[in-house]
Structure formats: C-alpha cells, structure tokens
C-alpha cells in the first residue's frame, strides 16, 4: 500500500496567509492518509525582541504578532503586566477594552466567512462579506484612529475614551450589522451548495478536541463548552452574560464538521453585537487609565517584581501571555501563546480521510488565515513523474467539486 | 498625467508573504474588494508567479523565506515590477532587531516601488500599484523598441 501513496508538499509560499507554512500530505488516490506539519517560516523571534524593550514598547510589538488579532495580543499582554504589577484598571477602561475586542471579533469572523466562501468557489459571497466588513473597520478607525493595529491599549487602561457622541455612531454600525446578519445567515446556513460542501467534512470529535486541546470556535464547534469569557471572566466580561456558543443552539446536535464551525462563528457575530450593546448601556463614568504619565508608569515597572498571566478569548480562541518582571526596565521573560498554535494539531484528524479538493476548506475552517496555497507538487514515487499544482489548480479542484455536487 | 496611456493590458499581481503579520495582507484584499475595487481595472491576484506582472511583497524576510523569495522572483517573467507593502519590508520596522531576519526586501531582490505604513491604507496600496504599472509600461516599451525582431 505504502508505495502507492503520493507525497504532496504544500507551501510555504501561499498568498494572503497569516503564516507561510509547509504541509506534507501522503495521498492514496484522492484520499489523504497522513499529514505532516512543518511550521516556522514566519518565525520573527518576537519574544526575543520583547526582552530588549520595555513593556510599554512591547504593546506595539504585541499588536504586530498578528494584524487580524491586533486587539487580542495587546489585551492579553496588558493584563499580564497588570497582573504582575498589581495595577487596578479603571472600570471604564475595562468596558472600552471589551468593546474594541468584540468589534475585532465581528471583523475577524466576517473576514473568515468571506475567505471560507472563496475556498468553496463562491466569490460573490467573498465580495459581499468583505464589503460588509468595511463598516466595522470604519468604526474602529473612528474610535481608535487606525483600521488595523489599533494602538489603543495601554498598561493600566486604554489610550482613547469613548464619548457620548461616539456611542451614537457605534449604535448605527451595530444596526447595520443586525440588518445584514439575516442575509449572511441565509447565505451560509440555508444554501444547499455550502451545506453539501461543508457537512460531514473535516470532522473533529469532542474527544479529539479535548485530547489535542483545541480552543475557540474550533473547540466549541465540536461541542466543548469552553470560552474564557465564560469560564474565567476578565475585564468587563465579569459584569456581562457571556455563554459559550456550541452548534446545539442552532441545530440541536453537534457534528463537529466545517458546517458547525460556520454556525458557531455566525452566532458569535450576534453575540458580539449583544455584548457591545450591554457594554454601551452600562458604560461607567470615570478615568480611562490608571497612570496617565508614561514616565511614572515606566518607573513603576522598573521597581516591580513578579509574574503575571493574561488570558483573552481572541476571535480564534484563547490567547495567553506570560510576563516576568524583575526590577528592571526590560521584562525577564515574555511568552505569548496564540490560539492557532493549539488548533494546528486538530488539523490532522480533520484532514485524514478527506479528498484533496477538501484541503482548502478544511484548512480554512479553523481560521488560521490560510486562504490559498501557492503550489502543490504531486510526486509519483513509482514513476518519478512530477506534476505541479498551483493554488489556482487546487482552487479549481475545489470549485469543480462544488459544481459536481450541486448538480 | 494621462491615465489611459498606461492601460495597455490588465495587470496581474502575485502576492508574496515573507513573514508579515497579516495586517498588510488583509489590506491588499480590502483593496480588491468592493469598497476600493481594484478589480474593476482588471487588476487581480493570481496564484502563480509565472502568470504575474507585478510581485507584491509584504513582511520582513525571515531567514527561512529568503531563498523562496529569490525563487519566486526568478519565476516571474520579464518585464516585472516589485512593490514592497509595509514598513517592515522596507526597513524591518518594528522587527528591526530580530535574529531571524535576512534584512529588508531590497537586500534580497530588486524593488521598484515602496509603500510605507504599518499597515498602509488600501488607497496607498492602490497608488503603489499604479506607480508600478507606469514603470512596467515603460519597461515594456523599451523591450519592444530594442527587440531584435524589429
């Protein structure tokens, strides 16, 4: 049997990815037998660089770990430093943090929905959802000054206030999303073509999700009731009612397939809108940062000693930052663990037994931002024959399968 | 500037991520989708450098990617233009003192247009593509004039 399998390397050059990454697939006919992952192409040594900068500078470095999660990493990092130093964050700042984090979740999930549609050959939906996403980017730019890499987080609070006139604008955008949500849900959950391509594809069972410590929507779609905002509330989430969303809410049962991951992410958009509305209704008055003067803050950091942990439920799952301060301007240790790191291993049970044409949608289903692949080389070991499959060919295979199934 | 002069044929772009944080990458896609809509000019992302006129490179070049960047550049047919999107590809940006970078992109392959910003706005990326287009048409013309067939 083994001499009849093909070996397919994918990557590391694939456009519009978070990380260039290399995969090796062992294929028998059309079926995937084995998957090997080889990450590391995107290693920039961020934690090493962090040890040469002071914590205030690290906030901006943490933002650039990932351009899509640019609120999640500084959120977790600031919490870690506050935890280590024992800083109390003003209540209003905690609410503003939650609002920004939830706005980011809306933008990230809509982005993902578009990418997933693109992988199925549904490009009109990609354009529709990315058009819808521009509204939340406009709002984030209005609130923070930037479309991406917001630069709003600061140790001990936030850097910009949300004023009452800004609240009207936030509500306007939320109304827009409530209006178009029905449309998005109709396209993704009721369309027979999407259901054909995503149901019973890339299944991750609950046991596997626990064993491989999946996080975020990937874990919740497999029926794990797991959400940091629910299990260990932080910032404003302690005052709000956040329930982890599992596909049971929608369909009454858990399959753990790609379709369930779409369900979870779509429902989380609604949840985020509700959280922001709750935040706006209860927005307290007062300070937005514990220590306004940066020099004074830096002096406090220089004197501080201790360890701290910050956890946040990013759009892709739980992100953890660990910081150790030792009476110095520079942190002694800084460790960041991003959710995609946990979700890499669940790829293997998801992919085994699937077809080559399903690779793009299964890879995309954990939302690693792997949107497309540059090239695939099919090497027939027996004859030594070499065929090059570009990302276009792979995409074409996927589109053809959609057409075939729709007939 | 007469814009029509430069619209001889559609411009196809290959996007290469050399270790970017993804911020520039999503702004490039935002540039192609309805709000900014580069596709109405026939500009589109292609899946292989062999089909591309322009290389759109993002990110600081990590050591593991340096060789791949050179190979992708070699596979792009002439005449070609290279656009660097984002500060970290221009100078290293926020990652300037990393141990795992092969330096800015212009140390690895020749660069024609720089688009600074972390990340640059889609408008800036569109402007960068336009500059590359103008340069490319000039290159194409020189190649045509100097071709031995003439």
Coordinates of C-alpha atoms in Angstrom, one line a residue:
Chain A
X1 CA 0.0 0.0 0.0
X2 CA 2.6 2.5 1.1
X3 CA 4.4 2.6 -2.3
X4 CA 1.2 3.6 -3.9
X5 CA 0.7 6.8 -1.9
X6 CA 1.7 10.2 -3.3
X7 CA 3.5 12.8 -1.3
X8 CA 2.3 16.4 -1.7
X9 CA 4.2 19.2 -0.2
X10 CA 2.2 22.4 0.2
X11 CA 3.7 25.8 1.0
X12 CA 5.4 27.7 2.4
X13 CA 4.6 30.4 -0.2
X14 CA 0.8 30.9 -0.2
X15 CA -0.6 34.3 -0.7
X16 CA -2.8 36.2 1.9
X17 CA -1.7 34.0 4.8
X18 CA -1.0 34.8 8.4
X19 CA 1.9 32.4 8.4
X20 CA 3.7 30.9 5.5
X21 CA 3.6 27.2 6.4
X22 CA 4.7 23.9 5.0
X23 CA 2.5 20.8 4.8
X24 CA 3.3 17.3 3.5
X25 CA 0.4 15.2 2.6
X26 CA 0.5 11.4 1.9
X27 CA -2.2 10.8 -0.6
X28 CA -3.7 7.4 -1.7
X29 CA -5.7 8.1 -4.8
X30 CA -7.8 11.1 -3.8
X31 CA -7.8 10.2 -0.1
X32 CA -5.4 11.8 2.5
X33 CA -3.6 9.2 4.5
X34 CA -1.1 11.2 6.5
X35 CA -0.4 14.8 7.3
X36 CA 2.8 16.3 8.4
X37 CA 3.0 19.9 9.5
X38 CA 6.2 22.0 9.4
X39 CA 5.7 25.5 10.7
X40 CA 8.4 28.0 11.3
X41 CA 8.6 30.0 8.1
X42 CA 7.1 33.0 9.8
X43 CA 9.4 33.0 12.9
X44 CA 10.4 36.5 13.6
X45 CA 11.7 36.0 17.2
X46 CA 9.1 38.3 18.7
X47 CA 9.6 37.1 22.3
X48 CA 13.4 37.6 21.9
X49 CA 12.9 41.2 20.7
X50 CA 10.5 41.8 23.6
X51 CA 13.2 41.1 26.1
X52 CA 15.2 44.1 24.7
X53 CA 12.3 46.5 25.0
X54 CA 10.3 47.9 27.9
X55 CA 6.7 46.7 28.5
X56 CA 5.2 49.9 27.0
X57 CA 7.1 49.4 23.8
X58 CA 6.1 45.7 23.8
X59 CA 2.4 46.6 23.5
X60 CA 3.1 47.8 19.9
X61 CA 5.2 44.8 19.2
X62 CA 2.4 42.5 20.5
X63 CA -0.1 44.2 18.2
X64 CA 2.1 43.1 15.3
X65 CA 2.2 39.4 16.2
X66 CA -0.9 39.2 14.1
X67 CA -2.6 42.0 12.1
X68 CA -6.0 40.5 12.4
X69 CA -5.8 39.8 16.2
X70 CA -4.3 43.3 16.8
X71 CA -6.5 43.9 19.8
X72 CA -6.2 40.4 21.3
X73 CA -2.5 40.2 21.9
X74 CA -2.1 43.6 23.5
X75 CA -5.2 42.9 25.6
X76 CA -3.7 39.7 27.0
X77 CA -0.2 41.3 27.3
X78 CA -1.5 44.4 29.2
X79 CA -3.4 42.1 31.6
X80 CA -0.3 40.0 32.2
X81 CA 1.7 43.1 33.1
X82 CA -1.1 44.5 35.3
X83 CA -1.3 41.1 37.0
X84 CA 2.4 41.1 37.7
X85 CA 2.4 44.7 39.0
X86 CA -0.9 44.7 40.8
X87 CA -2.4 47.6 38.8
X88 CA -6.1 48.1 39.1
X89 CA -7.7 49.0 35.8
X90 CA -10.4 51.7 35.9
X91 CA -13.9 50.3 35.2
X92 CA -14.5 52.4 32.1
X93 CA -11.2 51.3 30.5
X94 CA -12.3 47.7 31.0
X95 CA -15.6 48.4 29.2
X96 CA -13.8 50.1 26.3
X97 CA -11.4 47.2 26.1
X98 CA -14.3 44.8 25.8
X99 CA -16.0 46.9 23.1
X100 CA -12.8 47.0 21.0
X101 CA -12.2 43.3 21.4
X102 CA -15.8 42.5 20.4
X103 CA -15.6 44.8 17.4
X104 CA -12.5 43.0 16.4
X105 CA -14.3 39.7 16.7
X106 CA -17.0 40.9 14.3
X107 CA -14.4 42.0 11.7
X108 CA -12.5 38.8 12.1
X109 CA -15.4 36.4 11.7
X110 CA -16.8 38.3 8.7
X111 CA -13.4 38.2 7.1
X112 CA -13.3 34.4 7.8
X113 CA -16.7 33.9 6.3
X114 CA -15.6 35.6 3.1
X115 CA -12.4 33.5 2.9
X116 CA -14.3 30.3 3.5
X117 CA -16.8 31.2 0.7
X118 CA -13.9 31.9 -1.6
X119 CA -12.4 28.5 -0.9
X120 CA -15.7 26.9 -2.0
X121 CA -15.7 28.9 -5.2
X122 CA -18.4 31.3 -4.0
X123 CA -16.6 34.5 -4.9
X124 CA -19.7 36.7 -4.9
X125 CA -20.1 35.9 -1.2
X126 CA -16.4 36.8 -0.6
X127 CA -17.1 40.3 -2.1
X128 CA -20.4 40.7 -0.2
X129 CA -18.9 39.9 3.2
X130 CA -15.8 41.9 2.7
X131 CA -18.0 44.9 1.8
X132 CA -19.9 44.3 5.0
X133 CA -16.7 44.1 6.9
X134 CA -15.6 47.6 5.8
X135 CA -18.3 49.2 8.1
X136 CA -16.7 47.8 11.3
X137 CA -13.3 48.9 10.1
X138 CA -14.7 52.4 9.6
X139 CA -16.0 52.3 13.1
X140 CA -12.7 51.0 14.5
X141 CA -10.9 53.8 12.7
X142 CA -13.3 56.3 14.1
X143 CA -12.8 55.0 17.7
X144 CA -9.1 54.3 17.6
X145 CA -7.5 56.1 14.7
X146 CA -6.5 53.0 12.8
X147 CA -8.2 50.4 10.6
X148 CA -5.7 47.7 11.7
X149 CA -3.2 47.8 14.6
X150 CA -5.4 50.0 16.7
X151 CA -2.8 51.2 19.2
X152 CA -5.5 51.8 21.9
X153 CA -4.2 49.5 24.7
X154 CA -2.0 50.8 27.5
X155 CA -0.8 49.2 30.6
X156 CA -3.4 50.1 33.2
X157 CA -6.2 51.1 30.8
X158 CA -6.7 52.5 27.3
X159 CA -5.4 55.5 25.4
X160 CA -8.7 56.9 24.0
X161 CA -12.0 57.5 25.5
X162 CA -15.4 56.7 24.1
X163 CA -17.5 59.8 24.2
X164 CA -21.3 60.0 24.1
X165 CA -21.4 61.2 20.5
X166 CA -19.3 58.2 19.5
X167 CA -21.8 55.9 21.1
X168 CA -24.4 57.1 18.6
X169 CA -22.1 56.1 15.8
X170 CA -21.3 52.7 17.3
X171 CA -25.1 52.0 17.6
X172 CA -25.5 53.0 13.9
X173 CA -23.0 50.4 12.9
X174 CA -24.5 47.8 15.1
X175 CA -27.9 48.4 13.5
X176 CA -26.3 47.9 10.1
X177 CA -25.0 44.5 11.2
X178 CA -28.3 43.5 12.6
X179 CA -29.8 44.4 9.3
X180 CA -27.4 42.4 7.1
X181 CA -27.0 39.5 9.5
X182 CA -30.1 37.8 8.3
X183 CA -28.7 37.9 4.8
X184 CA -25.4 36.4 5.9
X185 CA -27.1 33.7 7.8
X186 CA -29.4 32.9 4.9
X187 CA -26.4 32.6 2.5
X188 CA -24.2 30.4 4.8
X189 CA -26.7 28.2 6.6
X190 CA -29.5 27.7 4.2
X191 CA -27.6 27.5 0.9
X192 CA -27.7 23.9 -0.3
X193 CA -24.3 24.1 -2.1
X194 CA -22.5 25.3 1.1
X195 CA -24.2 22.6 3.1
X196 CA -23.1 19.9 0.6
X197 CA -19.5 21.0 0.7
X198 CA -19.2 21.6 4.5
X199 CA -21.5 19.0 6.2
X200 CA -19.6 15.8 7.3
X201 CA -16.3 17.4 6.1
X202 CA -13.3 17.8 8.3
X203 CA -14.9 16.3 11.4
X204 CA -13.2 16.8 14.8
X205 CA -14.9 14.7 17.5
X206 CA -15.3 16.0 21.1
X207 CA -12.7 13.5 22.4
X208 CA -10.1 14.6 19.9
X209 CA -10.8 18.2 20.6
X210 CA -10.1 17.6 24.3
X211 CA -7.0 15.5 23.7
X212 CA -5.5 17.9 21.2
X213 CA -6.5 20.9 23.4
X214 CA -8.4 22.7 20.6
X215 CA -9.5 26.3 21.5
X216 CA -12.0 28.8 20.4
X217 CA -14.7 28.3 17.7
X218 CA -12.9 25.1 16.6
X219 CA -13.4 23.5 20.1
X220 CA -16.9 24.9 20.5
X221 CA -18.0 23.5 17.1
X222 CA -17.0 20.1 18.4
X223 CA -19.3 20.5 21.4
X224 CA -16.8 21.7 24.0
X225 CA -18.4 24.3 26.3
X226 CA -15.2 26.4 26.5
X227 CA -14.8 30.1 26.4
X228 CA -12.5 32.2 28.6
X229 CA -15.1 35.0 28.8
X230 CA -17.5 32.5 30.4
X231 CA -15.1 30.3 32.4
X232 CA -12.7 32.9 33.8
X233 CA -14.3 36.3 33.2
X234 CA -11.9 39.2 33.0
X235 CA -12.3 42.9 32.3
X236 CA -15.9 43.9 31.7
X237 CA -17.0 40.3 30.9
X238 CA -17.5 39.6 34.6
X239 CA -20.5 42.0 34.6
X240 CA -21.9 40.7 31.3
X241 CA -23.6 37.5 30.5
X242 CA -21.5 35.5 28.1
X243 CA -22.4 32.0 27.2
X244 CA -20.1 29.8 25.1
X245 CA -21.8 29.1 21.8
X246 CA -22.0 25.5 20.6
X247 CA -23.8 24.3 17.5
X248 CA -26.5 22.8 19.6
X249 CA -28.0 26.2 20.0
X250 CA -28.8 26.3 16.3
X251 CA -29.4 22.7 15.1
X252 CA -29.8 20.8 18.4
X253 CA -26.9 18.5 17.8
X254 CA -23.1 18.6 17.4
X255 CA -21.4 17.1 14.4
X256 CA -18.0 18.9 14.7
X257 CA -17.8 19.4 11.0
X258 CA -16.9 22.5 8.9
X259 CA -20.6 23.5 8.8
X260 CA -20.8 23.6 12.6
X261 CA -17.7 25.9 12.6
X262 CA -19.6 28.3 10.3
X263 CA -22.6 28.1 12.6
X264 CA -20.6 28.9 15.7
X265 CA -18.8 31.9 14.1
X266 CA -22.0 33.4 12.7
X267 CA -23.8 33.1 16.0
X268 CA -20.8 34.7 17.7
X269 CA -21.2 37.8 15.5
X270 CA -24.7 38.2 17.0
X271 CA -23.3 37.5 20.5
X272 CA -20.6 40.2 20.0
X273 CA -23.3 42.7 18.9
X274 CA -25.2 41.9 22.1
X275 CA -22.1 42.3 24.3
X276 CA -21.3 45.7 22.8
X277 CA -24.9 46.8 23.4
X278 CA -24.7 45.7 27.0
X279 CA -21.4 47.5 27.4
X280 CA -22.8 50.7 26.0
X281 CA -25.9 50.5 28.2
X282 CA -23.7 50.1 31.4
X283 CA -20.8 52.2 30.3
X284 CA -19.5 53.7 33.6
X285 CA -18.0 57.2 34.0
X286 CA -14.5 57.9 35.2
X287 CA -10.9 57.6 34.3
X288 CA -9.7 55.6 31.3
X289 CA -6.1 54.8 32.5
X290 CA -4.6 54.0 35.9
X291 CA -1.4 56.0 35.4
X292 CA -1.5 58.7 32.7
X293 CA 2.1 59.7 32.9
X294 CA 4.3 57.3 30.9
X295 CA 7.5 58.2 32.7
X296 CA 5.9 57.5 36.1
X297 CA 4.4 54.2 34.7
X298 CA 7.9 53.2 33.5
X299 CA 9.4 53.9 36.9
X300 CA 6.7 51.7 38.5
X301 CA 7.6 48.9 36.0
X302 CA 11.3 49.3 36.9
X303 CA 10.5 48.7 40.5
X304 CA 8.1 45.9 40.0
X305 CA 8.9 42.3 40.6
X306 CA 6.7 39.3 39.9
X307 CA 5.0 37.1 37.4
X308 CA 1.7 37.7 35.6
X309 CA -0.6 35.9 33.3
X310 CA -3.1 37.5 30.9
X311 CA -5.8 35.5 29.1
X312 CA -8.2 36.7 26.5
X313 CA -10.7 35.0 24.2
X314 CA -9.5 36.1 20.8
X315 CA -11.6 35.5 17.7
X316 CA -9.7 32.3 17.1
X317 CA -9.6 31.1 20.7
X318 CA -7.8 31.6 23.9
X319 CA -4.6 33.7 23.8
X320 CA -2.3 33.6 26.8
X321 CA 0.6 35.9 27.7
X322 CA 3.0 35.4 30.5
X323 CA 5.4 38.1 31.8
X324 CA 8.0 38.0 34.4
X325 CA 9.3 41.4 35.7
X326 CA 12.4 41.5 37.8
X327 CA 13.1 45.1 39.0
X328 CA 14.3 46.1 35.5
X329 CA 13.1 48.1 32.6
X330 CA 13.1 45.0 30.4
X331 CA 11.0 42.0 31.2
X332 CA 12.9 38.9 32.2
X333 CA 10.5 36.6 30.4
X334 CA 7.7 37.2 27.9
X335 CA 5.8 34.3 26.5
X336 CA 2.8 34.5 24.1
X337 CA 0.7 31.6 23.1
X338 CA -1.6 32.2 20.2
X339 CA -4.8 30.1 19.5
X340 CA -3.7 28.9 16.1
X341 CA -0.8 27.0 17.9
X342 CA -3.4 24.9 19.7
X343 CA -5.5 24.4 16.6
X344 CA -2.7 23.1 14.4
X345 CA -2.8 19.5 15.7
X346 CA -6.6 19.2 15.3
X347 CA -6.0 19.7 11.6
X348 CA -4.6 16.1 11.4
X349 CA -7.8 14.2 12.4
X350 CA -9.8 16.7 10.4
X351 CA -7.8 16.1 7.2
X352 CA -7.2 12.3 7.3
X353 CA -9.7 10.5 5.1
X354 CA -10.7 13.7 3.2
X355 CA -10.2 14.4 -0.5
X356 CA -7.6 16.7 -2.0
X357 CA -10.3 19.1 -3.1
X358 CA -11.4 19.5 0.5
X359 CA -8.0 20.6 1.7
X360 CA -8.6 24.4 1.3
X361 CA -11.9 24.5 3.2
X362 CA -10.7 22.2 6.0
X363 CA -7.5 24.2 6.4
X364 CA -9.6 27.4 6.4
X365 CA -12.1 26.0 8.8
X366 CA -10.0 26.6 11.9
X367 CA -9.5 30.2 10.7
X368 CA -5.7 30.2 10.5
X369 CA -6.0 32.7 7.7
X370 CA -4.8 30.1 5.3
X371 CA -6.8 31.4 2.4
X372 CA -4.9 29.9 -0.5
X373 CA -1.9 27.9 -1.3
X374 CA 0.8 28.8 -3.7
X375 CA 1.7 25.5 -5.2
X376 CA 1.3 21.8 -4.7
X377 CA 3.7 19.3 -6.2
X378 CA 2.4 15.9 -6.8
X379 CA 5.3 13.4 -7.0
X380 CA 4.5 9.9 -8.1
X381 CA 7.2 8.0 -6.3
X382 CA 6.9 4.9 -8.5
X383 CA 7.3 6.6 -11.9
X384 CA 9.1 9.7 -10.6
X385 CA 6.6 11.7 -12.6
X386 CA 6.1 15.3 -11.3
X387 CA 3.0 17.4 -11.7
X388 CA 2.8 20.9 -10.4
X389 CA -0.5 22.0 -9.0
X390 CA -0.7 25.7 -8.4
X391 CA -3.0 27.3 -5.8
X392 CA -5.2 28.0 -8.8
X393 CA -5.4 24.4 -9.7
X394 CA -6.2 23.5 -6.1
X395 CA -8.9 26.2 -6.0
X396 CA -10.2 24.9 -9.4
X397 CA -10.5 21.4 -8.0
X398 CA -12.5 22.8 -5.1
X399 CA -14.8 24.8 -7.3
X400 CA -15.3 21.8 -9.6
X401 CA -16.3 19.7 -6.6
X402 CA -18.9 22.3 -5.7
X403 CA -20.3 22.3 -9.2
X404 CA -20.4 18.5 -9.3
X405 CA -22.2 18.3 -6.0
X406 CA -24.7 21.0 -6.9
X407 CA -25.9 19.1 -10.0
Chain B
X1 CA -0.9 62.6 -16.3
X2 CA -3.0 60.8 -18.9
X3 CA -4.1 57.6 -17.3
X4 CA -5.3 55.9 -20.4
X5 CA -1.8 55.7 -21.8
X6 CA -0.9 53.1 -19.2
X7 CA -3.9 50.8 -19.7
X8 CA -2.5 48.7 -22.4
X9 CA -3.5 45.4 -20.7
X10 CA -4.7 44.0 -17.4
X11 CA -2.2 43.9 -14.6
X12 CA -1.9 40.6 -12.8
X13 CA -0.4 40.6 -9.3
X14 CA 1.2 37.8 -7.3
X15 CA 1.1 38.4 -3.6
X16 CA 4.0 37.0 -1.6
X17 CA 4.1 36.9 2.2
X18 CA 7.6 36.7 3.6
X19 CA 6.7 36.6 7.3
X20 CA 4.3 39.5 7.6
X21 CA 1.9 39.9 10.5
X22 CA -1.1 39.7 8.0
X23 CA -2.1 43.3 8.5
X24 CA -0.8 44.4 5.1
X25 CA -2.2 41.2 3.5
X26 CA -5.8 41.9 4.6
X27 CA -5.5 45.5 3.4
X28 CA -4.4 44.2 0.0
X29 CA -7.5 42.0 -0.2
X30 CA -9.5 45.0 1.1
X31 CA -8.1 47.0 -1.9
X32 CA -9.5 44.3 -4.3
X33 CA -13.0 44.0 -2.7
X34 CA -16.0 46.3 -3.4
X35 CA -15.1 49.4 -1.3
X36 CA -11.9 50.1 -3.1
X37 CA -12.4 47.7 -6.0
X38 CA -9.1 47.4 -7.9
X39 CA -10.6 44.5 -9.9
X40 CA -12.7 46.9 -12.0
X41 CA -9.4 47.9 -13.7
X42 CA -8.6 44.2 -14.5
X43 CA -6.1 44.1 -11.6
X44 CA -6.3 40.7 -9.9
X45 CA -4.3 38.4 -7.7
X46 CA -3.1 35.3 -9.4
X47 CA -2.0 32.0 -7.9
X48 CA 1.4 31.6 -9.6
X49 CA 4.3 34.0 -10.1
X50 CA 4.5 32.6 -13.6
X51 CA 1.3 34.4 -14.5
X52 CA 2.2 37.7 -12.8
X53 CA 3.4 41.1 -14.0
X54 CA 3.9 42.5 -10.5
X55 CA 5.1 41.0 -7.3
X56 CA 3.5 42.4 -4.2
X57 CA 5.8 41.6 -1.3
X58 CA 4.9 42.0 2.4
X59 CA 6.7 41.3 5.6
X60 CA 10.3 41.3 6.8
X61 CA 12.1 38.5 5.1
X62 CA 12.7 35.7 7.6
X63 CA 15.8 33.5 7.0
X64 CA 13.7 30.5 6.0
X65 CA 11.8 32.6 3.4
X66 CA 14.8 34.4 1.9
X67 CA 15.6 31.6 -0.6
X68 CA 11.9 31.3 -1.5
X69 CA 11.6 35.0 -2.2
X70 CA 14.5 34.7 -4.7
X71 CA 13.0 31.7 -6.3
X72 CA 9.6 33.4 -6.7
X73 CA 11.3 36.5 -8.2
X74 CA 13.2 34.3 -10.7
X75 CA 10.0 32.6 -11.7
X76 CA 8.2 35.9 -12.6
X77 CA 8.5 36.6 -16.3
X78 CA 10.1 39.9 -17.5
X79 CA 9.2 42.7 -17.6
X80 CA 8.3 42.7 -14.0
X81 CA 7.9 45.2 -11.1
X82 CA 8.3 44.6 -7.4
X83 CA 6.2 46.5 -4.9
X84 CA 7.0 46.3 -1.2
X85 CA 4.0 46.9 1.0
X86 CA 4.5 47.8 4.7
X87 CA 7.2 49.4 6.8
X88 CA 8.7 46.1 7.9
X89 CA 9.6 45.1 4.4
X90 CA 11.3 48.5 3.8
X91 CA 13.4 48.8 6.9
X92 CA 12.5 45.9 9.3
X93 CA 10.1 48.3 11.1
X94 CA 9.1 47.0 14.5
X95 CA 11.1 43.8 13.9
X96 CA 14.4 45.6 13.2
X97 CA 16.4 43.8 15.8
X98 CA 15.3 40.2 15.3
X99 CA 17.9 37.5 14.9
X100 CA 15.9 35.6 12.3
X101 CA 15.6 38.2 9.5
X102 CA 17.5 38.4 6.3
X103 CA 17.1 42.2 6.3
X104 CA 14.8 44.3 4.2
X105 CA 13.3 43.0 1.0
X106 CA 15.6 45.2 -1.2
X107 CA 18.6 43.3 0.2
X108 CA 17.1 40.1 -1.3
X109 CA 15.5 41.1 -4.6
X110 CA 15.4 44.4 -6.6
X111 CA 12.5 46.6 -5.6
X112 CA 10.7 49.2 -7.7
X113 CA 8.0 50.8 -5.5
X114 CA 7.9 51.2 -1.7
X115 CA 4.5 51.6 0.1
X116 CA 5.3 52.6 3.7
X117 CA 2.8 52.3 6.5
X118 CA 2.1 49.7 9.3
X119 CA -0.2 48.7 7.6
X120 CA -0.6 51.2 4.7
X121 CA -4.2 52.1 3.8
X122 CA -5.7 50.5 0.7
X123 CA -5.6 53.9 -1.1
X124 CA -1.8 53.9 -0.6
X125 CA -1.5 50.3 -1.9
X126 CA -3.6 51.3 -5.0
X127 CA -1.3 54.3 -5.6
X128 CA 1.7 51.9 -5.3
X129 CA 0.2 49.6 -7.9
X130 CA -0.4 52.5 -10.2
X131 CA 3.3 53.6 -9.9
X132 CA 4.4 50.1 -10.7
X133 CA 2.1 50.0 -13.7
X134 CA 3.5 53.1 -15.1
X135 CA 7.0 51.8 -14.7
X136 CA 6.1 48.4 -16.2
X137 CA 4.6 50.0 -19.3
X138 CA 7.8 52.0 -19.8
X139 CA 9.9 48.8 -19.4
X140 CA 7.6 47.0 -21.9
X141 CA 8.1 49.8 -24.4
X142 CA 11.9 49.7 -24.1
X143 CA 11.8 45.9 -24.5
X144 CA 9.7 46.3 -27.6
X145 CA 11.9 49.0 -29.2
X146 CA 15.1 47.1 -28.5
X147 CA 13.8 43.7 -29.6
X148 CA 15.9 42.1 -32.4
X149 CA 12.9 41.2 -34.5
X150 CA 12.3 44.8 -35.3

